[in-house]
One Martini backbone bead per residue (centre of mass of N, CA, C, O) as a GRO file, in nm:
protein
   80
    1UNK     BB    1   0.100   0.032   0.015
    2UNK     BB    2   0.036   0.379  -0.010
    3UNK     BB    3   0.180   0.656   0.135
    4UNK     BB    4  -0.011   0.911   0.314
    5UNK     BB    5  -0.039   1.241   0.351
    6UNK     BB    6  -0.191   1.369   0.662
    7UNK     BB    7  -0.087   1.631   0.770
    8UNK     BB    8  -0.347   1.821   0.635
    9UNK     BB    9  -0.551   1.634   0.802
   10UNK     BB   10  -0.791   1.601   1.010
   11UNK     BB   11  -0.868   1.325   1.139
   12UNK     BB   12  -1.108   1.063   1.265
   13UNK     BB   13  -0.960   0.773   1.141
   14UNK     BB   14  -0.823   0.470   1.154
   15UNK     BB   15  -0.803   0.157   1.066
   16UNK     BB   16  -0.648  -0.106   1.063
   17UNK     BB   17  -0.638  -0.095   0.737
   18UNK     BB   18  -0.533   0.239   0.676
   19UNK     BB   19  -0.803   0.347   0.649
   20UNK     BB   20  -0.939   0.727   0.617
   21UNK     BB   21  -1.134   0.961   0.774
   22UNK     BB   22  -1.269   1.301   0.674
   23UNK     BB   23  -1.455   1.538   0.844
   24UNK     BB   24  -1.740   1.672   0.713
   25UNK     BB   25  -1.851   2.021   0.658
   26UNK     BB   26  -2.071   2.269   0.635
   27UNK     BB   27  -2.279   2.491   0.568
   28UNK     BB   28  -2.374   2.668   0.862
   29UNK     BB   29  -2.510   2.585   1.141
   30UNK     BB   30  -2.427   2.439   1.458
   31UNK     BB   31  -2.346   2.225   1.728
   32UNK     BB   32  -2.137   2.189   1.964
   33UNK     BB   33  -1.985   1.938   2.155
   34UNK     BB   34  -1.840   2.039   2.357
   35UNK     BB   35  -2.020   2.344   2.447
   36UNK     BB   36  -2.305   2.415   2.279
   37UNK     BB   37  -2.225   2.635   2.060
   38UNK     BB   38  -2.403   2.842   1.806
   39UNK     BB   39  -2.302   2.786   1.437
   40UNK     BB   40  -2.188   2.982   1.239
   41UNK     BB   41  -2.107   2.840   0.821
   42UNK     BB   42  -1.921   3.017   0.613
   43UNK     BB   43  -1.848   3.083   0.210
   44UNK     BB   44  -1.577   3.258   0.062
   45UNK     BB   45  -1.498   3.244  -0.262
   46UNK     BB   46  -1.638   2.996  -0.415
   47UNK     BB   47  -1.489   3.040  -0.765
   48UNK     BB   48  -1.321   2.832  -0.787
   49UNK     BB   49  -1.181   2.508  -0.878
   50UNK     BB   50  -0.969   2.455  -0.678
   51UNK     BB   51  -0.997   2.282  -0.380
   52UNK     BB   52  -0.999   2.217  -0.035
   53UNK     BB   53  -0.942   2.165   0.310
   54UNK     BB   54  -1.042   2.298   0.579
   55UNK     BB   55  -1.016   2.389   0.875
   56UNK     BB   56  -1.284   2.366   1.148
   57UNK     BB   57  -1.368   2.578   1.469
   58UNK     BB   58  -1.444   2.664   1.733
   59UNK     BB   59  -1.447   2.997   1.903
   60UNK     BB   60  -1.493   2.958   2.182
   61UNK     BB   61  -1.303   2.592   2.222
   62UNK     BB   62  -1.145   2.491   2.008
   63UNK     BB   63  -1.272   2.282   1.843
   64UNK     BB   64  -1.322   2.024   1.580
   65UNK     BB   65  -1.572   2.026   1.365
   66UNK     BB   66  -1.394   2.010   1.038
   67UNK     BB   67  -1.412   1.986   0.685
   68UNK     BB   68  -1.432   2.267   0.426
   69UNK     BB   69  -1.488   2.195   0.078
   70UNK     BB   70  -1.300   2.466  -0.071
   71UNK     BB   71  -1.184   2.759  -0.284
   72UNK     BB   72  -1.214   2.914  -0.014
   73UNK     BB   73  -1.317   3.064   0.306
   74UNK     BB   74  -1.400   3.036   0.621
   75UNK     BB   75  -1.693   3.195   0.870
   76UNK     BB   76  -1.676   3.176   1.204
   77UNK     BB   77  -1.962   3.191   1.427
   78UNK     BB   78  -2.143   3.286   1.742
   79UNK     BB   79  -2.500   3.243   1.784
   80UNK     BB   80  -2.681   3.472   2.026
   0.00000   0.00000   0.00000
């Protein structure tokens, strides 16, 4: 099996046999695991071809929440 650099994604699993599932969120409402707290994700700027994946957190605790496929740039905030 082929080596791969998983280093530039939180990765969520990894099987006995060595395949890895990465963690994906969309944009909009979510609630975070961690605190509880009530979380609007917008993405922006998604109009180019290329895509990659974002790691997404709570701003309030730091939680990974997941990676947003895009290829603009992710805005978390906490809705009041």
């Amino acid at each position: 099996m082929d080596k791969i650099n998983i280093d530039a994604y939180l990765v969520t699993a990894i099987t006995p046999t060595g395949n890895y599932q990465i963690l994906r969120i969309r944009a909009g409402e979510h609630k975070c695991q961690e605190c509880g707290a009530l979380i609007n994700i917008e993405n922006y700027d998604d109009n180019y071809p290329n895509h990659d994946d974002e790691p997404v957190s709570c701003p309030k605790c730091g939680a990974f929440l997941g990676n947003l496929r895009t290829s603009g740039y992710p805005h978390v905030e906490v809705i009041e």
